[in-house]
Short mmCIF file of C-alpha atoms in Angstrom, two decimals:
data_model
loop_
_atom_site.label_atom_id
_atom_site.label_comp_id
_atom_site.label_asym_id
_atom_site.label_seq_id
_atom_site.Cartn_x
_atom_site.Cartn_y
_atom_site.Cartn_z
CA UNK A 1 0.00 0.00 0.00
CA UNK A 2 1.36 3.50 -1.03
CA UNK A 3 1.60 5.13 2.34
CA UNK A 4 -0.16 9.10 2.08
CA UNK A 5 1.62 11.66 3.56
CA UNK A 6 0.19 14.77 5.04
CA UNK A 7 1.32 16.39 1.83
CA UNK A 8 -0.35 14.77 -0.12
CA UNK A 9 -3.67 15.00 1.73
CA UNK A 10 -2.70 18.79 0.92
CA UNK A 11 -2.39 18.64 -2.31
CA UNK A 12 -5.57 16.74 -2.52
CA UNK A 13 -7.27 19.57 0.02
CA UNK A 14 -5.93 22.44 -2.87
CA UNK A 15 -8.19 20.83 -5.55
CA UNK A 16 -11.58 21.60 -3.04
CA UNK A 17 -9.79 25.02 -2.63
CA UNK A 18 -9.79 25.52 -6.25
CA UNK A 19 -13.30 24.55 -7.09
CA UNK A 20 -14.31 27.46 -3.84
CA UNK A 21 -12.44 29.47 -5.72
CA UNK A 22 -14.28 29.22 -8.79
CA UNK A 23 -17.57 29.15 -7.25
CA UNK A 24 -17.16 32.86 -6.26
CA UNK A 25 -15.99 33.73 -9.21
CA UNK A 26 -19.63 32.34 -10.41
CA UNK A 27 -21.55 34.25 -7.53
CA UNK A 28 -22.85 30.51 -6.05
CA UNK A 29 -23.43 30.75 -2.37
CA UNK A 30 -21.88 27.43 -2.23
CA UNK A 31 -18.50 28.03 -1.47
CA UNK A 32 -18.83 28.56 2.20
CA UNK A 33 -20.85 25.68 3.15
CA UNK A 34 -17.94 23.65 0.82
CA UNK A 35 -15.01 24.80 2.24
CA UNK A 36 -16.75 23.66 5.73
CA UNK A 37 -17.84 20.85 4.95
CA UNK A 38 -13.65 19.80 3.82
CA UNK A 39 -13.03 20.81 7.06
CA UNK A 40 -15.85 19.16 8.73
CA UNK A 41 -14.12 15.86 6.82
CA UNK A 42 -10.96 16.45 8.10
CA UNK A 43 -11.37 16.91 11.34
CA UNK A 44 -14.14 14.37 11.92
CA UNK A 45 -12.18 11.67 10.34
CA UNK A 46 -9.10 12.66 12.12
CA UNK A 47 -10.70 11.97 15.34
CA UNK A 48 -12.53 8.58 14.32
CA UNK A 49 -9.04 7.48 13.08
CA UNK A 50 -7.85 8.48 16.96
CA UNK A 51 -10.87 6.49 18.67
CA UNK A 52 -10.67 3.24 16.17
CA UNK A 53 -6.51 3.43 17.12
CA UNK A 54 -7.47 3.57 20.45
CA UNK A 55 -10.04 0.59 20.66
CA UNK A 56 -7.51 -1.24 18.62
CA UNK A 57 -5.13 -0.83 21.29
CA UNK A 58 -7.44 -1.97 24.01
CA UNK A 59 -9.95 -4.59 22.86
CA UNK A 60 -13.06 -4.34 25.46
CA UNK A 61 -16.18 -5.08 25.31
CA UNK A 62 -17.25 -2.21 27.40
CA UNK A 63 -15.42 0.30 25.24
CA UNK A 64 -17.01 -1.18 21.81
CA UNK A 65 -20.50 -0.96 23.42
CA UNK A 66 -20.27 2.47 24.70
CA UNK A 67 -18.62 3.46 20.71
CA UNK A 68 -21.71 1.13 19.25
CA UNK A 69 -23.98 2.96 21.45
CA UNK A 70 -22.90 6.67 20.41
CA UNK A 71 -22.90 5.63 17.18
CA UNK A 72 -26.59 4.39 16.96
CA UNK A 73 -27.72 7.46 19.39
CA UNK A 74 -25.97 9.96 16.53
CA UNK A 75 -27.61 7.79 13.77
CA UNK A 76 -31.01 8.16 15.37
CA UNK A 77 -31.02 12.07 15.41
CA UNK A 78 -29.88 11.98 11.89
CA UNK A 79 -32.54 9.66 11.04
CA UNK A 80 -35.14 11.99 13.03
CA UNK A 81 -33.71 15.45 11.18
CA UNK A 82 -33.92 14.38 7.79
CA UNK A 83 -37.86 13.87 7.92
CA UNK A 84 -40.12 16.86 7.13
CA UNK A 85 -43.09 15.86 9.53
CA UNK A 86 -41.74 13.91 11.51
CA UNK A 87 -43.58 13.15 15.41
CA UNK A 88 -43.00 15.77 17.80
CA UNK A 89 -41.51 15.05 20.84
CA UNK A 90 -40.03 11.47 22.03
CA UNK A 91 -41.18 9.50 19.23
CA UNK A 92 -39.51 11.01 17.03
CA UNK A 93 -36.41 10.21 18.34
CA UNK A 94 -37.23 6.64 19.00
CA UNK A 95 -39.11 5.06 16.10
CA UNK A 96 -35.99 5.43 13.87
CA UNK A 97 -33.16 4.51 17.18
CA UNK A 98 -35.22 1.62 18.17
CA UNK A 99 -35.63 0.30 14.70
CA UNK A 100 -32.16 0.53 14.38
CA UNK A 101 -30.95 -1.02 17.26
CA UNK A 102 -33.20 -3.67 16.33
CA UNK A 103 -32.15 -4.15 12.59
CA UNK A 104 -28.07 -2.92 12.65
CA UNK A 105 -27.18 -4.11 16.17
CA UNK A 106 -28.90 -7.60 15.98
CA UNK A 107 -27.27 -8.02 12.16
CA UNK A 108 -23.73 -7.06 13.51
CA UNK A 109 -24.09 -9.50 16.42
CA UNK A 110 -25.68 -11.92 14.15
CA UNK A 111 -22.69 -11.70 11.35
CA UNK A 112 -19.69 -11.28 14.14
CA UNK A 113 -20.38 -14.27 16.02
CA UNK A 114 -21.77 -16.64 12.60
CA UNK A 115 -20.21 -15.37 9.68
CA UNK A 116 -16.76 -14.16 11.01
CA UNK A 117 -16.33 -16.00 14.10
CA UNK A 118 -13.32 -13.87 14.95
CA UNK A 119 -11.77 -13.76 18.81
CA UNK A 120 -12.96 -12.09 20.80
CA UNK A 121 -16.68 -11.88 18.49
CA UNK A 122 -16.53 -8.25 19.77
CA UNK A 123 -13.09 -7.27 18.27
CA UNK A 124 -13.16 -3.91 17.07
CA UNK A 125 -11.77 -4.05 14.08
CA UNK A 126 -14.97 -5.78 12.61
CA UNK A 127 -17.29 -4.83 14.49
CA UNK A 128 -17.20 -0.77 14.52
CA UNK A 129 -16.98 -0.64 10.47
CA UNK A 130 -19.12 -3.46 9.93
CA UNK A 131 -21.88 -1.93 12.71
CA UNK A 132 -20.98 1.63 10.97
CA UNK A 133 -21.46 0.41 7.52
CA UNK A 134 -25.05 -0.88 8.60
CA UNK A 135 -25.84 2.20 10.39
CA UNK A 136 -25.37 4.28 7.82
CA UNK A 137 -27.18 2.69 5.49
CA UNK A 138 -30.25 1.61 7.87
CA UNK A 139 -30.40 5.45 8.43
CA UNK A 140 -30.81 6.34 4.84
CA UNK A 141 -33.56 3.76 4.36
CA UNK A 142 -35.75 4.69 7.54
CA UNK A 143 -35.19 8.27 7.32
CA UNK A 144 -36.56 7.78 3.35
CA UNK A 145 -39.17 5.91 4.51
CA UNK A 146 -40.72 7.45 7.39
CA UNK A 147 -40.46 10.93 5.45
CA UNK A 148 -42.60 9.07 3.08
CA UNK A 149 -45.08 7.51 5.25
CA UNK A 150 -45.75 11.13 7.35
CA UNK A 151 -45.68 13.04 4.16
CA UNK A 152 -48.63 10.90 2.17
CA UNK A 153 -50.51 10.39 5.68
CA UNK A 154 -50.79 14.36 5.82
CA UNK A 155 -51.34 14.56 1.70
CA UNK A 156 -53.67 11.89 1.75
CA UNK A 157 -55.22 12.48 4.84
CA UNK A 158 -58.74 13.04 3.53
CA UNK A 159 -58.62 9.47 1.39
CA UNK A 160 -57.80 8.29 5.06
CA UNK A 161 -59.94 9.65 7.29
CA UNK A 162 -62.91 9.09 4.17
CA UNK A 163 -61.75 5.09 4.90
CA UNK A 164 -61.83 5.50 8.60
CA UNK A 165 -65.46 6.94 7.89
CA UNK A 166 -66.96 3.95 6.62
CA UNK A 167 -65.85 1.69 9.12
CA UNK A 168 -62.13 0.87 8.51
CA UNK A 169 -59.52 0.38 10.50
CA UNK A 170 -56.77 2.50 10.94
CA UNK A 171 -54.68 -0.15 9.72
CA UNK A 172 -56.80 -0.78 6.85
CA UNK A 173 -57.15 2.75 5.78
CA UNK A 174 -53.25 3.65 5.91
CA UNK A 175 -51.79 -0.23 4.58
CA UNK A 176 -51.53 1.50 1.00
CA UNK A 177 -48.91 3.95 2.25
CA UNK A 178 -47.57 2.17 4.55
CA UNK A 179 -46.40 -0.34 1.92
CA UNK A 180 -45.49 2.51 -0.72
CA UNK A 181 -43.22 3.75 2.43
CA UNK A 182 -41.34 0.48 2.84
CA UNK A 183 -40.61 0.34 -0.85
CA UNK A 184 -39.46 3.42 -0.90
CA UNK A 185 -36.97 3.18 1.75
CA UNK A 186 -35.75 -0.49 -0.06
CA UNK A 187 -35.40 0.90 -3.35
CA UNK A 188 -31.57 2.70 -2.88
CA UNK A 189 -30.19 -0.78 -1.34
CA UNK A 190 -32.26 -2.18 -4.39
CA UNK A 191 -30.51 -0.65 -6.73
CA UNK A 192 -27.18 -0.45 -5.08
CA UNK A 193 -27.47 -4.29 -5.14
CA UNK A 194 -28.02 -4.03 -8.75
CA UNK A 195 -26.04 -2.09 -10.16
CA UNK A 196 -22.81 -3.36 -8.00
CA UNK A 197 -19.85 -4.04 -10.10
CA UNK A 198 -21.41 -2.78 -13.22
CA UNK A 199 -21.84 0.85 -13.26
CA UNK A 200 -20.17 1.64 -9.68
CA UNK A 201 -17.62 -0.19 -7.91
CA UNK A 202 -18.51 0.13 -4.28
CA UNK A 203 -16.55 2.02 -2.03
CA UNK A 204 -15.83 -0.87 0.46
CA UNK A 205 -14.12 -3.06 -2.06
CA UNK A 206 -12.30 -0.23 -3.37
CA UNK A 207 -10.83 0.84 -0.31
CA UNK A 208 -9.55 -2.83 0.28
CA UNK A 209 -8.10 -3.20 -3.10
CA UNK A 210 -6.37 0.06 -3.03
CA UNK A 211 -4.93 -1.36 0.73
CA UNK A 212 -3.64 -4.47 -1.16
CA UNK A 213 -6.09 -6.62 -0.51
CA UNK A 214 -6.34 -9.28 -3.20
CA UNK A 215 -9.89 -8.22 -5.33
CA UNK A 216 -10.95 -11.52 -5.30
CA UNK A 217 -10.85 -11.65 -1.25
CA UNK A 218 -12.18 -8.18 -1.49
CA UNK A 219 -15.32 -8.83 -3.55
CA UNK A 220 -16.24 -11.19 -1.30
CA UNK A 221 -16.71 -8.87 1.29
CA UNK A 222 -18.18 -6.61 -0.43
CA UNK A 223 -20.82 -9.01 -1.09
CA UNK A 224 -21.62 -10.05 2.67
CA UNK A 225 -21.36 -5.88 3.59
CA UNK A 226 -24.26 -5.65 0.44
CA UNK A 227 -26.33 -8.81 2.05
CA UNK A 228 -25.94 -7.57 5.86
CA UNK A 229 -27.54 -4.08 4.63
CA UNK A 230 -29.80 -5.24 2.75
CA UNK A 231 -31.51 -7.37 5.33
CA UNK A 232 -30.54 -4.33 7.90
CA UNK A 233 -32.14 -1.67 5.63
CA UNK A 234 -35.45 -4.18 5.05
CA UNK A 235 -36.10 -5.31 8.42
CA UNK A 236 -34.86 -1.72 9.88
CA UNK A 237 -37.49 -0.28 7.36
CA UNK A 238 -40.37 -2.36 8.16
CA UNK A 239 -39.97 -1.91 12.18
CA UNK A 240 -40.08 2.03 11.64
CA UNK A 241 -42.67 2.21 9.39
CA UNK A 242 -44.89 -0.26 11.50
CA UNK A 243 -44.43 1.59 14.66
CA UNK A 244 -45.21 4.95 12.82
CA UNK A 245 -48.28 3.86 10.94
CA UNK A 246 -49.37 2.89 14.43
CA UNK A 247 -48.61 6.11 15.68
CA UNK A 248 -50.49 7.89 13.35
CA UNK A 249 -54.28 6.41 14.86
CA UNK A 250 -54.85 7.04 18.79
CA UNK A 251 -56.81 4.22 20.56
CA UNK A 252 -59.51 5.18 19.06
CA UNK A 253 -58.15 4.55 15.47
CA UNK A 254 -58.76 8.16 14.55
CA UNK A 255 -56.06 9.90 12.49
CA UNK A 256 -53.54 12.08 14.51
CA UNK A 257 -51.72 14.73 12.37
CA UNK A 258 -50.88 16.75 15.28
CA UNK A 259 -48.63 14.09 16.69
CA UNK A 260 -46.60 15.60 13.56
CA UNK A 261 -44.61 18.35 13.57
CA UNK A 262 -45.17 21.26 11.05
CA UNK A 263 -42.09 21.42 8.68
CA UNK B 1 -90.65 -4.28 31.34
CA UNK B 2 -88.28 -1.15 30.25
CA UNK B 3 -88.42 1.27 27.45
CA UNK B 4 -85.93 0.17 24.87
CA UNK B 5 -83.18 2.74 24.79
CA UNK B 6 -82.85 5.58 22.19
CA UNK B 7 -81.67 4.73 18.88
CA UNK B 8 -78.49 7.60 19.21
CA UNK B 9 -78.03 9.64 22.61
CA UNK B 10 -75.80 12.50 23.38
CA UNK B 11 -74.36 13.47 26.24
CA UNK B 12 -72.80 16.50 27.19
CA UNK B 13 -70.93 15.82 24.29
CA UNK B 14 -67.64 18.72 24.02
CA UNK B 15 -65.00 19.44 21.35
CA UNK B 16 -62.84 22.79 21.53
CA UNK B 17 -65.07 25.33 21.11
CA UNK B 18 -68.27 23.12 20.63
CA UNK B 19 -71.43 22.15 23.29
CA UNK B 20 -72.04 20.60 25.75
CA UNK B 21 -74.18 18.90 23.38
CA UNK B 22 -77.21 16.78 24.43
CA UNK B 23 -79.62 15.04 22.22
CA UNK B 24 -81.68 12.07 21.90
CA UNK B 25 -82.40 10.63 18.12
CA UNK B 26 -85.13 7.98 17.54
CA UNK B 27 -85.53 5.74 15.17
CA UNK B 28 -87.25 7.80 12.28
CA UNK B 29 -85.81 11.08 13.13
CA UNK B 30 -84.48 13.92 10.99
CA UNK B 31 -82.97 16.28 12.66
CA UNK B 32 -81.95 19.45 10.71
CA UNK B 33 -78.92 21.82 11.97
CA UNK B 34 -78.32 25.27 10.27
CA UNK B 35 -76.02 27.89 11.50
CA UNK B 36 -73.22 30.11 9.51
CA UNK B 37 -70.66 28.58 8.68
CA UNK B 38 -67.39 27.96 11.37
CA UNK B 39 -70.21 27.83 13.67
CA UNK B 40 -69.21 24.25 14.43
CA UNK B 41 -71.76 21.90 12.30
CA UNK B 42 -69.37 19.52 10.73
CA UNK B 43 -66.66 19.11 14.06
CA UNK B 44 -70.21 18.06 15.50
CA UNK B 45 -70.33 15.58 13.01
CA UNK B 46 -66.79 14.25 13.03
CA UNK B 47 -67.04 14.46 17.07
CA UNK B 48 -70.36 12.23 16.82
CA UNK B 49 -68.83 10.02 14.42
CA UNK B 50 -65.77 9.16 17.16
CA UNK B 51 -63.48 11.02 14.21
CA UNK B 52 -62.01 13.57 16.85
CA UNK B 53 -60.99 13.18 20.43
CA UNK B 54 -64.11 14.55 22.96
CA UNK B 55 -65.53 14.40 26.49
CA UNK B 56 -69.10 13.53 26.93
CA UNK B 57 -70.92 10.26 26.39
CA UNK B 58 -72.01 8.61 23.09
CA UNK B 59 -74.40 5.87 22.95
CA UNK B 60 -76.02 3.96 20.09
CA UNK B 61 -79.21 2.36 21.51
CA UNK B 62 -78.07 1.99 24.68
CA UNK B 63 -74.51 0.70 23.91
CA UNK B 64 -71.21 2.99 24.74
CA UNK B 65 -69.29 4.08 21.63
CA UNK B 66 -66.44 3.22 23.86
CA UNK B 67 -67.86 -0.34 24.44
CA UNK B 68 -67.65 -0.97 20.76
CA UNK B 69 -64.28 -0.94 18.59
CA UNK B 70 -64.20 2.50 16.75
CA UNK B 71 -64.40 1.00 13.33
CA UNK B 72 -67.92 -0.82 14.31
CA UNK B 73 -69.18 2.55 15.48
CA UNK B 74 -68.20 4.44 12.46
CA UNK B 75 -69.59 1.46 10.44
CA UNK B 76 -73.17 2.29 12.59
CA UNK B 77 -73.05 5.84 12.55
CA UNK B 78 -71.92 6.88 8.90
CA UNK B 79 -70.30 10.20 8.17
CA UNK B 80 -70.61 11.77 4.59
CA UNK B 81 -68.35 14.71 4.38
CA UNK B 82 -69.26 17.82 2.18
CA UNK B 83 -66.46 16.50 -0.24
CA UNK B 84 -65.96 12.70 -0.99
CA UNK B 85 -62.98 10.92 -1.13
CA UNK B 86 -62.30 8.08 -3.63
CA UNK B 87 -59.07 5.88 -3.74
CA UNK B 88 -59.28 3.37 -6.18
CA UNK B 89 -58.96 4.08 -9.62
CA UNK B 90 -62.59 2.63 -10.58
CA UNK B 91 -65.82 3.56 -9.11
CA UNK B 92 -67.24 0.36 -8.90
CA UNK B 93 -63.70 -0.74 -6.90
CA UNK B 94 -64.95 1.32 -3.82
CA UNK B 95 -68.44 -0.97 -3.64
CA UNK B 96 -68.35 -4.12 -1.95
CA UNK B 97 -71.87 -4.71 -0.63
CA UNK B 98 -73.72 -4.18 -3.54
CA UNK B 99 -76.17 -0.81 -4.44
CA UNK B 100 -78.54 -0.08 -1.70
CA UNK B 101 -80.78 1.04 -4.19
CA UNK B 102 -80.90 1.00 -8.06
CA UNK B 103 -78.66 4.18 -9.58
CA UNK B 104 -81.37 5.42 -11.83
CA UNK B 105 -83.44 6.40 -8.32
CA UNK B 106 -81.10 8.64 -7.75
CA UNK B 107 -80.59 9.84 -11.46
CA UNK B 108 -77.49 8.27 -12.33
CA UNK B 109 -76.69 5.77 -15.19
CA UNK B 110 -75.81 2.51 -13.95
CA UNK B 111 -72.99 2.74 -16.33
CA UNK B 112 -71.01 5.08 -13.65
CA UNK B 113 -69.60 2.03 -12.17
CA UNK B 114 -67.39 0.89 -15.32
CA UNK B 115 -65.65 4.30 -15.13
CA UNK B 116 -62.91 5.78 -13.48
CA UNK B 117 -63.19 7.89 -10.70
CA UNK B 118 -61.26 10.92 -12.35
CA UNK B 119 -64.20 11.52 -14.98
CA UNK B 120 -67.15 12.04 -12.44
CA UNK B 121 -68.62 15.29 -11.81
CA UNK B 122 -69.02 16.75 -8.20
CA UNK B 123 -72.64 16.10 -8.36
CA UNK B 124 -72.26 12.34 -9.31
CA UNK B 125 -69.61 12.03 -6.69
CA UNK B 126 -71.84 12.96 -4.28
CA UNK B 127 -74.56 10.93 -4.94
CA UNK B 128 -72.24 7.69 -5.41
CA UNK B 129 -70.27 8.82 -2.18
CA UNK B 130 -74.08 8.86 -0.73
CA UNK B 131 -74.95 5.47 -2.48
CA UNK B 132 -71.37 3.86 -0.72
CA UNK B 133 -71.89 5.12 2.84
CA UNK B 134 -75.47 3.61 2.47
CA UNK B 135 -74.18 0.63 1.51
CA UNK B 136 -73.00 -0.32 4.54
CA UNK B 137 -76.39 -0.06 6.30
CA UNK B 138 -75.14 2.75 9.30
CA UNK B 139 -78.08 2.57 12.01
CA UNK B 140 -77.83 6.74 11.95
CA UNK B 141 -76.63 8.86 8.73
CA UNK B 142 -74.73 12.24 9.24
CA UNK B 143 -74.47 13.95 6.10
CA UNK B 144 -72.66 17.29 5.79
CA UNK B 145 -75.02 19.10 3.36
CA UNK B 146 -75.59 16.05 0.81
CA UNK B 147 -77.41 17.72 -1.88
CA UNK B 148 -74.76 20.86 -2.14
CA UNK B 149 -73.78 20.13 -6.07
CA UNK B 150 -77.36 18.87 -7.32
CA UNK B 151 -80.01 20.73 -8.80
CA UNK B 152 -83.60 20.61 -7.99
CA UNK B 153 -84.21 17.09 -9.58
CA UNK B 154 -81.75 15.28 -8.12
CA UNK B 155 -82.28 17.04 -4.71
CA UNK B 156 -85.76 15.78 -4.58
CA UNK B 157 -84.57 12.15 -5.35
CA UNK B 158 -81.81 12.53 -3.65
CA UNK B 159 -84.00 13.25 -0.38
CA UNK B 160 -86.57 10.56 -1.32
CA UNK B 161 -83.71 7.59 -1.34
CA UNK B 162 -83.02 9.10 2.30
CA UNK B 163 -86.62 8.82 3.42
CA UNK B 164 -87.17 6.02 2.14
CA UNK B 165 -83.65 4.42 3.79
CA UNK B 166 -85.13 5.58 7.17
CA UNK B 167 -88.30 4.12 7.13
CA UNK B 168 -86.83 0.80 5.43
CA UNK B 169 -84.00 0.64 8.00
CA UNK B 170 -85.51 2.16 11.49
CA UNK B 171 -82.49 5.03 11.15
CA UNK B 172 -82.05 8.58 11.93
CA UNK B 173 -80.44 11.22 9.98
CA UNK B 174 -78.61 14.12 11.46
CA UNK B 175 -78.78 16.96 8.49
CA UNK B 176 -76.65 19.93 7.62
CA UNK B 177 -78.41 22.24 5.33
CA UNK B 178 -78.06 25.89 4.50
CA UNK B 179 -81.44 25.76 2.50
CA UNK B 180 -84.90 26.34 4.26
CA UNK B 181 -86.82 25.30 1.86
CA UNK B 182 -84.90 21.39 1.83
CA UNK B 183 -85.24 21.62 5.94
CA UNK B 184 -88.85 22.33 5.90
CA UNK B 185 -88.97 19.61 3.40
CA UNK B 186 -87.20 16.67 4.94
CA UNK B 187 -86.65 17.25 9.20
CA UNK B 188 -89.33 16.61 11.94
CA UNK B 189 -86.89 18.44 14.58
CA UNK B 190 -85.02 21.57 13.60
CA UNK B 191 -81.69 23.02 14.98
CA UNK B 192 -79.29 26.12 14.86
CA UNK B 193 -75.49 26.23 15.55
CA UNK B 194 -74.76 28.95 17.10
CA UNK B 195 -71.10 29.67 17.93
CA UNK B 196 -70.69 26.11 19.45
CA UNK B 197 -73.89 25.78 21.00
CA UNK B 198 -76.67 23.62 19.59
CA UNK B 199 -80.16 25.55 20.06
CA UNK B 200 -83.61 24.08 19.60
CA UNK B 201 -85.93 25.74 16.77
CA UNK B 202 -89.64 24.86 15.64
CA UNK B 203 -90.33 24.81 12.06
CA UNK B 204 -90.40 28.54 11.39
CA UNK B 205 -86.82 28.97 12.34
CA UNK B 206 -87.88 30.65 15.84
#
């Protein structure tokens, strides 16, 4: 593996300077929020780089719960911003954190202690990028999903309540969106799936090839990273959107937009 | 022996800014309510329907709305909104239980069915959104001004299928109508909303 200096991250770091540059010269806005966001990069990596060296060092099972843990609590608020409507209050928070500690967590266990068998099953070096992998992709799928399902309940929310009117169930009147919402939050992993190999190499595999890693050995995991988010993005998916189709009907199955906040 | 219990009682029924309501329908009734509108009529409705949250007491003939699962009571005590709501691409996709009564009673072609939803006009939405909700045979009909789209013609049969549903079915109709003439027409018991509160009238509007 060619080893990077910090020079050469430099050199790299001109090219974003460059393209600031150039944005205003063109008047965008853009070259602010760009030039923080290479920052943002730098830094933030630089100190997950610290943490992973230090959980390398000392392989403990308290220390990779409390990272796993941080991890999924960060992934839940990001799951909870990127929706429009989402609920007010605590379920908002933890319809997209307890799906995911549900989905990613039980998925990492599931693959450290079956698949990899390494020991200890808890050594960090698979399980913080393998939990992180899932995370972040879990996140993408509920967040798309859940913005879905509270966006068509308050669209559609006469066609609902008209249902609820002659006699159905909450369930009933909302299972249309509620299945639109799960496909919708499937589809990226879908077609991530799909198209792997052919029109993108993914960036897991990459990164181990361009560490040496024979591609061969490399491709391999890539495929058990695709299957373990796949299965953490579906089941993930369909937890979230169950619990907030539920939480859309009080006990008395009538339709509660005001559990939703106002974007 | 004991009376049998009213067909639809109200107690102290209260949503934001509306009632205490309380009200007994029989079997038979029509009840009309008038009032200006944001005086309250239809979040009476949707409150007697079990569609919003309230206090007070709901019971159909004798039974607790909160006895029953809310679906059963909404299939009992059917709501037709001023504008109807269709989900299906084809009419006849939204019918399950058959026509309660042929369409030509009510001046439509039977014909309706085979199309999709997107080429009705309001008027024959209404009168099929009518024709669904009576479809499932509800024990008391609250219709949010029914006739609003219709012309003279259909109003009349429109309020003739109702009548006639009544007397077939022992039901009650609670009726939201801006038009005097249709209230004299159609209610026994006549009612003004009145910034919340629901006043007893006699026929003359007094």
């Amino acid at each position: 593996m060619v080893e990077l200096s910090y020079v050469d991250l430099l050199i790299a770091a001109t090219l974003v300077l460059v393209l600031a540059l150039m944005s205003i010269r063109l008047r965008s806005n853009i070259s602010s929020q760009l030039v923080i966001a290479a920052i943002r990069t730098a830094v933030q990596l630089t100190l997950i780089g610290l943490v992973l060296k230090a959980l390398f060092e000392n392989v403990h099972l308290g220390l990779v719960t409390l990272m796993a843990f941080f991890m999924l609590f960060i992934a839940g608020r990001e799951v909870m911003m990127r929706q429009e409507r989402r609920f007010k209050g605590w379920r908002g928070y933890a319809t997209g954190t307890f799906s995911m500690f549900l989905s990613s967590f039980a998925i990492t266990v599931f693959a450290l202690i079956v698949i990899l068998g390494e020991d200890p099953w808890y050594n960090p070096q698979y399980a913080i990028p393998l939990l992180g992998m899932l995370l972040g992709n879990t996140m993408s799928g509920i967040a798309i999903a859940m913005d879905r399902l509270t966006h068509t309940a308050w669209e559609q929310r006469n066609m609902i309540e008209a249902r609820l009117m002659l006699g159905e169930s909450g369930d009933a009147a909302i299972a249309d969106y509620r299945r639109q919402a799960v496909r919708s939050g499937m589809i990226p992993i879908i077609n991530a799936m799909a198209a792997a190999g052919i029109v993108s190499l993914p960036g897991m595999m990459t990164g181990q090839i361009l560490a040496g890693a024979p591609p061969v050995e490399a491709v391999k995991y890539q495929i058990l990273i695709m299957f373990l988010i796949a299965a953490g993005t579906g089941m993930g998916t369909l937890v979230a959107v169950s619990l907030g189709a539920k939480n859309l009907f009080d006990e008395r199955q009538r339709l509660c937009l005001d559990r939703l906040r106002q974007p | 022996m004991s009376k049998a219990p009213p067909l639809l009682q109200i107690n102290r029924l209260r949503r934001l800014m509306i009632g205490p309501v309380t009200l007994v329908v029989d079997e038979g009734d029509c009840l009309s309510v008038s009032g200006a509108s944001g005086s309250g009529k239809s979040l009476l409705l949707r409150a007697i329907a079990d569609l919003d949250p309230h206090e007070g007491q709901l019971l159909l003939q004798g039974e607790p709305a909160t006895d029953m699962p809310a679906n059963a009571w909404r299939t009992r005590i059917g709501l037709l909104p001023p504008e109807s709501s269709w989900w299906l691409p084809q009419v006849k996709d939204h019918f399950h239980n058959g026509m309660p009564v042929p369409l030509d009673h009510i001046g439509l072609s039977g014909d309706l069915l085979e199309q999709p939803v997107a080429r009705l006009s309001s008027g024959e939405k209404q009168r099929l959104a009518l024709m669904r909700l009576l479809s499932n045979r509800p024990q008391v009909l609250l219709l949010d001004e029914p006739t609003a789209n219709l012309d003279p013609v259909n109003t009349g049969r429109v309020e003739a299928v109702i009548a006639e549903y009544l007397r077939a079915h022992q039901a009650a109709v609670i009726w939201v109508s801006h038009d005097p003439e249709q209230i004299a027409r159609v209610a026994n018991r006549y009612y003004q909303m009145c910034d919340g509160n629901l006043q007893a009238r006699d026929r003359e509007g007094q």
